[in-house]
Coordinates of C-alpha atoms in Angstrom, one line a residue:
Chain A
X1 CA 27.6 31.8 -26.9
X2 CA 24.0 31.0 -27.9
X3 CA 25.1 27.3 -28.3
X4 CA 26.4 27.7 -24.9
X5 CA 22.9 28.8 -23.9
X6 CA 21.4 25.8 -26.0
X7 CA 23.3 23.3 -24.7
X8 CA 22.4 24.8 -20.6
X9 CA 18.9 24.5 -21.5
X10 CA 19.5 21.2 -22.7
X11 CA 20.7 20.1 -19.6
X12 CA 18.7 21.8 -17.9
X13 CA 15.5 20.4 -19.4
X14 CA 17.3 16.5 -19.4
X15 CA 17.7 17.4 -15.8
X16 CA 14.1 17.9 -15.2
X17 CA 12.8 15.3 -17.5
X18 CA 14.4 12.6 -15.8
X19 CA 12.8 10.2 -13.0
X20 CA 14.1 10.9 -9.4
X21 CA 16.6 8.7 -8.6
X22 CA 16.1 5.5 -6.5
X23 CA 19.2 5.8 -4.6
X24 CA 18.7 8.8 -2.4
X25 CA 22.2 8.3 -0.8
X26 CA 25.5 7.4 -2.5
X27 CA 26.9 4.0 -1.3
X28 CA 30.4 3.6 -0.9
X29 CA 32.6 2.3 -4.2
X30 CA 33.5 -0.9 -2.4
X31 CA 30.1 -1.9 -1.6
X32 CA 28.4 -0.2 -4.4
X33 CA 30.6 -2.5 -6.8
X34 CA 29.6 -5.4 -4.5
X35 CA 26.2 -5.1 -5.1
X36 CA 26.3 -3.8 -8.8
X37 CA 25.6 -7.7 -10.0
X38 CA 22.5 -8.1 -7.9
X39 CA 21.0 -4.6 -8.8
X40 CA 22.0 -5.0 -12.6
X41 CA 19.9 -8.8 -12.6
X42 CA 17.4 -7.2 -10.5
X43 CA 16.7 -4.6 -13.4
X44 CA 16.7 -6.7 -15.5
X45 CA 14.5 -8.8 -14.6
X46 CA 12.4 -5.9 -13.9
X47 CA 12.0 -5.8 -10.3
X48 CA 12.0 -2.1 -8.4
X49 CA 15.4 -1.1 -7.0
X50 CA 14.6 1.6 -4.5
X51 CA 13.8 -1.4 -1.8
X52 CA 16.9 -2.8 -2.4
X53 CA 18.8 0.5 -2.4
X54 CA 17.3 0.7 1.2
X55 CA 18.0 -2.5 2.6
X56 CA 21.7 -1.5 1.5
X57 CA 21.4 1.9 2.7
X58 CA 20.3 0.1 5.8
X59 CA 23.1 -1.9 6.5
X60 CA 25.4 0.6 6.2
X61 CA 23.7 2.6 8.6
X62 CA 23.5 -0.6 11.1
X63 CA 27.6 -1.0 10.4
X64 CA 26.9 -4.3 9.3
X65 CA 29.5 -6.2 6.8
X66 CA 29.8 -5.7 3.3
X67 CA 29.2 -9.3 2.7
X68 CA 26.5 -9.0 5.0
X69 CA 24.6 -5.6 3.2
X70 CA 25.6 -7.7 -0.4
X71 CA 23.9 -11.4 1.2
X72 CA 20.3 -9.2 2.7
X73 CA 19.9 -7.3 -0.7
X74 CA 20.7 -10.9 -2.7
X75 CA 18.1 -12.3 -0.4
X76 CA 15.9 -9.3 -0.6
X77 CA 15.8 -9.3 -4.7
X78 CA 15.2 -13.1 -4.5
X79 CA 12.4 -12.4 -2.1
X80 CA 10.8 -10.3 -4.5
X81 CA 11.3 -12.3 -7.5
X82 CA 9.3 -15.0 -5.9
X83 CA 6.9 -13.4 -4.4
X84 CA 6.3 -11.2 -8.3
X85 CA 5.9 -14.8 -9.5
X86 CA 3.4 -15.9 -6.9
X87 CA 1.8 -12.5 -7.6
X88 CA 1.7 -13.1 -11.5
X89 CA 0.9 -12.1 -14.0
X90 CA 0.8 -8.3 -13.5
X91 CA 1.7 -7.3 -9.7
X92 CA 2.4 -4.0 -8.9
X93 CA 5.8 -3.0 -7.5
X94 CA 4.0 -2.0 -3.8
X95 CA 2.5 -5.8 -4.6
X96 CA 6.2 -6.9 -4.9
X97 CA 7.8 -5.7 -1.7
X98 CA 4.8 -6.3 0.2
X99 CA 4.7 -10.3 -1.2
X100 CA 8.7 -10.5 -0.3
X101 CA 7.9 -9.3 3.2
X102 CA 5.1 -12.0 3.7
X103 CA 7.9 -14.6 2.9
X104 CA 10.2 -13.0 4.9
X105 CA 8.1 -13.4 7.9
X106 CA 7.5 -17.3 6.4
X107 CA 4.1 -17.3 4.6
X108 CA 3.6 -19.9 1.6
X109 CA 4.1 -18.5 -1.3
X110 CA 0.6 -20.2 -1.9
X111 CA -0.8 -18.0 0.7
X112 CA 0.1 -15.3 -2.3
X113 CA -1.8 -16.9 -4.8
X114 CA -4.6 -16.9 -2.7
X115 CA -4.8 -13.3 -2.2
X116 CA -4.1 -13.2 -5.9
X117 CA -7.0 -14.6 -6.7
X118 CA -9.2 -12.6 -5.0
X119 CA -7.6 -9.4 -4.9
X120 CA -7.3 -7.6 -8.4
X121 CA -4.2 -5.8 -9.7
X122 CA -2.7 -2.5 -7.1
X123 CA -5.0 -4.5 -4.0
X124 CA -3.1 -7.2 -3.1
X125 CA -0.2 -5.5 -0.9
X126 CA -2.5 -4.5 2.1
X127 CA -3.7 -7.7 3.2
X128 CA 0.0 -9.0 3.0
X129 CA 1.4 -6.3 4.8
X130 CA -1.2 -7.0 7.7
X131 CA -0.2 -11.0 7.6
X132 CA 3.4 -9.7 7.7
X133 CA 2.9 -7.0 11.1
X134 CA 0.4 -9.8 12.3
X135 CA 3.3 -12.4 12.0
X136 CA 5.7 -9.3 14.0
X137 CA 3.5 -9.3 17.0
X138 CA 3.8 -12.9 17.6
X139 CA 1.1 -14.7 15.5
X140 CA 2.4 -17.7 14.1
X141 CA 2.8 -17.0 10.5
X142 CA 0.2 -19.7 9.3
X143 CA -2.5 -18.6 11.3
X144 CA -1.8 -15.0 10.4
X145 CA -2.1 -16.3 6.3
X146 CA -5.4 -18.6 7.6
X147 CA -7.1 -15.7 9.1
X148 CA -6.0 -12.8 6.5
X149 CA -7.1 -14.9 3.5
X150 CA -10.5 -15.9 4.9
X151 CA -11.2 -12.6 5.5
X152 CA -10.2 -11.9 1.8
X153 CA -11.9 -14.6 0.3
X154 CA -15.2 -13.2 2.5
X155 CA -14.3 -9.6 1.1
X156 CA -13.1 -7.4 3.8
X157 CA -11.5 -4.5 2.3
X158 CA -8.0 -2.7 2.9
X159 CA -9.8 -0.6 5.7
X160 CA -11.4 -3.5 7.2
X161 CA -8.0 -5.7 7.6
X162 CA -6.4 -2.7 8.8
X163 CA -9.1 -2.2 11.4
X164 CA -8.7 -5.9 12.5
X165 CA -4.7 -5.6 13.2
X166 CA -5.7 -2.3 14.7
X167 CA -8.3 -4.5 17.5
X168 CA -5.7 -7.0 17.8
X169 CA -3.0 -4.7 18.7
X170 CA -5.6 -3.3 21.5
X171 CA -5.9 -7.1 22.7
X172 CA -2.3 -7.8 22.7
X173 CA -1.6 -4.5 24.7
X174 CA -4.6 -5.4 27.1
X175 CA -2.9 -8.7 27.8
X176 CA -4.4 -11.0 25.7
X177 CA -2.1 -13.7 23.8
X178 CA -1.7 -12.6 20.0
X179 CA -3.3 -15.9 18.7
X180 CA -6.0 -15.6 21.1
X181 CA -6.8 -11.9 20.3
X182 CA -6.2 -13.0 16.3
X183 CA -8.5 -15.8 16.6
X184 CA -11.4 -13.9 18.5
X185 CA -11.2 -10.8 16.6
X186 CA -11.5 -13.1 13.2
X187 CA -14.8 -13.9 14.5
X188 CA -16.0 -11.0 14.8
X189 CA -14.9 -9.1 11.3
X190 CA -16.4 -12.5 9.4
X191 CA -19.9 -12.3 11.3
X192 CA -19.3 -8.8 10.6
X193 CA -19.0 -9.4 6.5
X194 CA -21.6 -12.0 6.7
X195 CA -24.0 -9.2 8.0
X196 CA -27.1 -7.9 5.5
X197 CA -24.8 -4.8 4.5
X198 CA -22.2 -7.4 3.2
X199 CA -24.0 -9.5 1.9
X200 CA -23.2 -9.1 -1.5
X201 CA -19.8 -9.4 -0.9
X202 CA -19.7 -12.3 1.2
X203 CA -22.2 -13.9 -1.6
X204 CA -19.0 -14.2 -3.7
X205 CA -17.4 -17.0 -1.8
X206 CA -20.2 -18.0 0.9
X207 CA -18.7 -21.8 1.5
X208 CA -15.1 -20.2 1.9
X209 CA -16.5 -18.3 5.2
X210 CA -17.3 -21.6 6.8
X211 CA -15.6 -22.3 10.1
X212 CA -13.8 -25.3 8.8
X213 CA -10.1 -25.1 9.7
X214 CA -8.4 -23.9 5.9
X215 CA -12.0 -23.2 4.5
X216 CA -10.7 -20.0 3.3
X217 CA -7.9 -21.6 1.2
X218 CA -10.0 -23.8 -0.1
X219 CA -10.0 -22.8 -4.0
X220 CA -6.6 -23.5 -5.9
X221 CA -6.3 -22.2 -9.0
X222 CA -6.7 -24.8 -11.8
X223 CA -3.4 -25.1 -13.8
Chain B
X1 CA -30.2 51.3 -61.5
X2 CA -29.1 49.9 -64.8
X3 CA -27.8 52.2 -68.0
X4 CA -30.6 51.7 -70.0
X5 CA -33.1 53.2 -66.7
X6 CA -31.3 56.5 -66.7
X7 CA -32.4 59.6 -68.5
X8 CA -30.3 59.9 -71.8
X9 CA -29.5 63.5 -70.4
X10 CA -28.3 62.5 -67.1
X11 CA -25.7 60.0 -68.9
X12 CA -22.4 62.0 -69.7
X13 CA -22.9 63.0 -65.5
X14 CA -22.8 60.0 -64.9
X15 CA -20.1 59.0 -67.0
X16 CA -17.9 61.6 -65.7
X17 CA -18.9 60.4 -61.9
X18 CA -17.5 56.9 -62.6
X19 CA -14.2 58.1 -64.0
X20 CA -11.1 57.4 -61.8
X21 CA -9.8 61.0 -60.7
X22 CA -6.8 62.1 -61.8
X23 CA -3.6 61.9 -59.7
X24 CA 0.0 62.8 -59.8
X25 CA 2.3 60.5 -62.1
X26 CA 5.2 61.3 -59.2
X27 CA 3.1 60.7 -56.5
X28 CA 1.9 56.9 -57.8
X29 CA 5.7 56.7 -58.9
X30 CA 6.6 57.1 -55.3
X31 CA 3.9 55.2 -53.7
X32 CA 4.7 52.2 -56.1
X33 CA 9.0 52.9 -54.9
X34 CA 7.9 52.7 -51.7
X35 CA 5.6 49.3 -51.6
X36 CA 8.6 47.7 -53.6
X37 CA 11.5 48.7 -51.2
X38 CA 9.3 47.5 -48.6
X39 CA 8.4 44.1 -50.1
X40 CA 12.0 44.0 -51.1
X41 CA 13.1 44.3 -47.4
X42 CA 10.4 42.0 -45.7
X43 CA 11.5 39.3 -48.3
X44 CA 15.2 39.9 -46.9
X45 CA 14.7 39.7 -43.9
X46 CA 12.3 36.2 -44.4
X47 CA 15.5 35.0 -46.0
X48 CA 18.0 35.8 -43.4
X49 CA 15.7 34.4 -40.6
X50 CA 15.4 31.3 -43.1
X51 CA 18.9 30.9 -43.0
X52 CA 19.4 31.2 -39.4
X53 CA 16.7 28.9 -38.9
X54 CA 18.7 26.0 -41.8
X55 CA 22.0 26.7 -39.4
X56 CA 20.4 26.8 -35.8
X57 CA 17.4 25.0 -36.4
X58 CA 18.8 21.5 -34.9
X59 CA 19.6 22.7 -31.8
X60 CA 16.5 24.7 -31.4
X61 CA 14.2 21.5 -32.8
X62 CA 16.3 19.4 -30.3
X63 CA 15.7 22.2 -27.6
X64 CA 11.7 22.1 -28.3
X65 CA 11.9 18.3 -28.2
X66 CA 13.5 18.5 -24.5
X67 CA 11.8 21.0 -23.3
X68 CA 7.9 19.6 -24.5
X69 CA 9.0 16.2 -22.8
X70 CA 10.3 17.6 -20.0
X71 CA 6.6 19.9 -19.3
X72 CA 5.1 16.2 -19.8
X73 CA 6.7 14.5 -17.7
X74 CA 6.1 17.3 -14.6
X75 CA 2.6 17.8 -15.9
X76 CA 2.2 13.7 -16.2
X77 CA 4.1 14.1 -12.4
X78 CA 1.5 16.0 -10.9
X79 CA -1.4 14.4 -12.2
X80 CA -0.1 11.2 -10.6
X81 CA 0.5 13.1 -7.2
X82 CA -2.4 15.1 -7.4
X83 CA -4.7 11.8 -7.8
X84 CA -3.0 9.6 -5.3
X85 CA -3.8 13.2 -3.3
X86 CA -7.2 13.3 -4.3
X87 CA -7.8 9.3 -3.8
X88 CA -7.7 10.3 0.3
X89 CA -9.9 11.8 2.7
X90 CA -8.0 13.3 5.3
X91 CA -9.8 12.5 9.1
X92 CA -7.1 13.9 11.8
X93 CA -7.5 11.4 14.8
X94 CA -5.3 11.1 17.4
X95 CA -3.8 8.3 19.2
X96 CA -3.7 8.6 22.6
X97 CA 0.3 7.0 23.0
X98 CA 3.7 7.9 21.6
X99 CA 3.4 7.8 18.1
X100 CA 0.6 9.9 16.9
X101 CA -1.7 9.1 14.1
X102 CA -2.5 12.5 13.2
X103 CA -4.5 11.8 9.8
X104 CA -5.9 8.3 8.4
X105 CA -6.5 7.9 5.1
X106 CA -9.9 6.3 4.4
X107 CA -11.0 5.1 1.1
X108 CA -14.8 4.3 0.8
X109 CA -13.8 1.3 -0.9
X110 CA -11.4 0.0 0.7
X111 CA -9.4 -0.2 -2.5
X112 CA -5.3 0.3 -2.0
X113 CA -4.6 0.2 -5.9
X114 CA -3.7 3.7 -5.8
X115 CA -0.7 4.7 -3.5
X116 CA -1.9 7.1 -0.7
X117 CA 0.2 9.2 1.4
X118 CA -1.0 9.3 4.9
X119 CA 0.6 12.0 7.4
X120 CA 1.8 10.1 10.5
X121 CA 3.2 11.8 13.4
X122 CA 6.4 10.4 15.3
X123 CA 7.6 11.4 18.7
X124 CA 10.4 10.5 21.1
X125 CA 11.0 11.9 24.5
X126 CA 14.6 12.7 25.1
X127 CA 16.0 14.5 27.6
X128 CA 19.5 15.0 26.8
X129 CA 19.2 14.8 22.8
X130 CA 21.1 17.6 20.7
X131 CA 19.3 16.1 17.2
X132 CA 17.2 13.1 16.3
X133 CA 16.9 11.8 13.0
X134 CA 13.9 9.6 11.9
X135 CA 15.0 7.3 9.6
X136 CA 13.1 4.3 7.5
X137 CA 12.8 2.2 4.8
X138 CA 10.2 5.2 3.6
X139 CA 13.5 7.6 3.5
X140 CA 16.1 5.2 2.3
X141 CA 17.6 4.8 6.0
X142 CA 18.8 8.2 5.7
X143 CA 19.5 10.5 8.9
X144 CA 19.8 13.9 6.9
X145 CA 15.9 13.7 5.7
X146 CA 14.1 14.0 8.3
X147 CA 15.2 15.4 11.6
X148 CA 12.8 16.1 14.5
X149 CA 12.2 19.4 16.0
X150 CA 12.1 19.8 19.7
X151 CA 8.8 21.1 21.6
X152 CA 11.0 23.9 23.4
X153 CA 8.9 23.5 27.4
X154 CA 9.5 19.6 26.9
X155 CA 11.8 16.8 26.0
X156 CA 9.5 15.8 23.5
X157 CA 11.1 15.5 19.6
X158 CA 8.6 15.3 16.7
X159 CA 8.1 15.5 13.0
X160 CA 5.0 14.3 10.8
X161 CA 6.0 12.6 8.0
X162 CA 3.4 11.6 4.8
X163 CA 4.2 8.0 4.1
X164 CA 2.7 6.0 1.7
X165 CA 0.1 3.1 2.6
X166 CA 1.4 0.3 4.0
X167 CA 4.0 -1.5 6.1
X168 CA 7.6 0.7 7.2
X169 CA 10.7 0.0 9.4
X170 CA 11.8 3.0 11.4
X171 CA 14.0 3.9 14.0
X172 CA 15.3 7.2 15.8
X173 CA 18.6 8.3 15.6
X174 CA 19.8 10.0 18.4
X175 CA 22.6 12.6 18.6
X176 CA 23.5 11.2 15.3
X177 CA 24.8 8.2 17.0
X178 CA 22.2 6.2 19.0
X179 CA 20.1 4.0 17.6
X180 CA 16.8 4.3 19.1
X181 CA 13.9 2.3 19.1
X182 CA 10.5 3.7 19.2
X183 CA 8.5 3.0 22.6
X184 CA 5.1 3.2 21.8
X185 CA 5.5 0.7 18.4
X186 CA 5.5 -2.6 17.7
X187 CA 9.2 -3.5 17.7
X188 CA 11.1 -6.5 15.7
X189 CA 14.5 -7.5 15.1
X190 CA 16.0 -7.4 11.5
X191 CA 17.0 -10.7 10.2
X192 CA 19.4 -9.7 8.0
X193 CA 21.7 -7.3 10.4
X194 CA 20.3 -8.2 14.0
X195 CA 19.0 -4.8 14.9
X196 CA 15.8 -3.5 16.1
X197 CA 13.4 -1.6 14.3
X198 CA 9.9 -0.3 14.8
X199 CA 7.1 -1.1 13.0
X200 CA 4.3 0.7 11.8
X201 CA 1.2 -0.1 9.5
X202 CA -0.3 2.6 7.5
X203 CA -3.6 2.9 6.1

């Protein structure tokens, strides 16, 4: 009876210990097998599973194919492989999804590096995620990248990028073509971190805020 | 005061004074019986714990082991949560269409390396609905998380979700059946099933 009592407080404890599971609703047997490759390489290599879980989860609750749920979360887990590569070497699981939605929406996996190289570990997903809902509202997916990464390179914080989808949203809604609105409302967030307040952070790449066409991509990193 | 300092007469008083008193043989006898039976029970009992302790002690050293990690890992829990917590300040704005940005996170520096969760309003006007679900990439897509509640005077359905920073899918679910966009958000079709979905961009 008291190893009875043991072994519930055992469980009990194990219970309590462990992480929350990623996979908040049970898939079906069928599909789960289907997709058990994919998510066992995907651990593997490391990857978070809860997006994938989701884009599964999603499927199913769109009624689409199995082979169709199995092909989006191969896609998905190749997505983020990439884009943790462009991301190297230590890119945060947020960093992850966010980079394999930029590619999704078909930004260069160099337009990742970029942002890489100017945005430390844990602060690289916010500018790709506005590239990404910038690329949604009709912005050609290349200017989105040229306009984002300038503004990155200049020094515009999380806040400051958000604030910019924010005006062109306004603009779009106001009539305004999204490239249009994208374009003008660049002009005004780098004059705004070219101001005396910013200087110091514009000082760290002044030539890259130039209003040469790629300016802001202007700095490969050296192999 | 030493011996040799006392008067020679006071001496054999003195003598007498630092004399033990006399007691009882059968009272020491039975104050000595008693301190032994006692020392003879505390030591068995020390050894009958001991060998409980030789026979239970994996479990209960395995039991400690669990239940240590497992106030670590909910302490170590709510550290994170109560940082990424902290890491906000809560403004409540509010947006004047649809979907209602009822708080926005705002970090001084702009910095997203911790994940924030920002309370976000959703709302759907629907006449005829019995129950709407919101459901997202933020809930794992599923309809029994978060169900709206209905403004009783109106057709308006809402719930305010916290959702972390950053980009999300979403869609209403309508009479657990009818998949609904939402009006007042950016809207794109999924390229892996061909559906619509909202968008939304936390901050």
């Amino acid at each position: 009876m008291r190893r009875m009592r043991v072994a519930v407080l055992l469980a009990l404890a194990l219970g309590a210990a462990q992480p929350a599971s990623s996979q908040a609703v049970k898939l079906d047997s069928a599909l789960a097998a289907a997709l058990a490759p994919t998510l066992d390489a995907a651990r593997t290599d490391g990857l978070p599973d809860a997006p994938l879980f989701a884009k599964a989860q999603e499927g199913v609750l769109k009624r689409a194919p199995r082979e169709r749920i199995v092909g989006a979360v191969a896609a998905l887990a190749d997505r983020m492989r990439a884009a943790r590569g462009e991301l190297a070497p230590n890119a945060t699981d947020h960093e992850i999804i966010a980079g394999a939605e930029a590619l999704a929406v078909g930004v260069s996996g160099q337009v990742l590096r970029t942002v890489r190289l100017y945005r430390p570990r844990g602060t690289a997903a916010m500018p790709l995620e506005v590239i990404a809902h910038l690329a949604w509202r009709g912005v050609r997916p290349d200017q989105a990248a040229d306009a984002i990464t300038r503004a990155v390179v200049g020094g515009a914080t999380a806040a400051q990028l958000v604030a910019l989808d924010a005006s062109v949203r306004q603009d779009v809604e106001s009539g305004v073509a999204p490239p249009a609105a994208l374009a003008t409302r660049t002009r005004g967030l780098t004059l705004q971190l070219q101001a005396p307040a910013n200087r110091s952070a514009a000082d760290a790449a002044p030539q890259s805020m130039s209003s040469s066409p790629g300016a802001g991509r202007a700095r490969p990193r050296k192999p | 005061m030493q011996n040799d300092e006392i008067d020679s007469s006071l001496q054999p008083w003195v003598d007498r004074l630092r004399e033990l008193p006399e007691s009882d043989p059968r009272a020491v006898k039975r104050v000595l019986a008693r301190v032994r039976q006692y020392d003879g029970l505390h030591n068995a009992r020390r050894r009958a714990l001991r060998r409980y302790f030789a026979r239970q002690g994996g479990w209960w050293a395995a039991a400690a082991v669990v239940v240590v990690g497992a106030g670590i890992t909910l302490f170590a829990r709510g550290a994170v949560l109560s940082r990424a917590r902290e890491s906000a300040t809560l403004i409540p704005t509010v947006d004047s269409v649809g979907t209602q940005l009822v708080t926005q996170a705002v970090d001084a520096a702009g910095d997203d390396s911790v994940e924030r969760l920002v309370a976000r309003k959703f709302t759907i006007e629907s006449l005829n609905a019995r129950q709407v679900s919101l459901v997202g990439d933020f809930n794992q897509w599923n309809p029994q998380r978060h169900r709206l509640h209905r403004d009783g005077k109106t057709a308006t359905w809402y719930i305010t979700v916290e959702l972390p920073a950053g980009l999300h899918k979403y869609a209403f679910i309508v009479n657990d059946s009818v998949w609904t966009t939402d009006p007042s958000a950016l809207r794109t079709v999924d390229r892996d099933f061909g559906v619509t979905s909202s968008l939304v961009l936390v901050q």
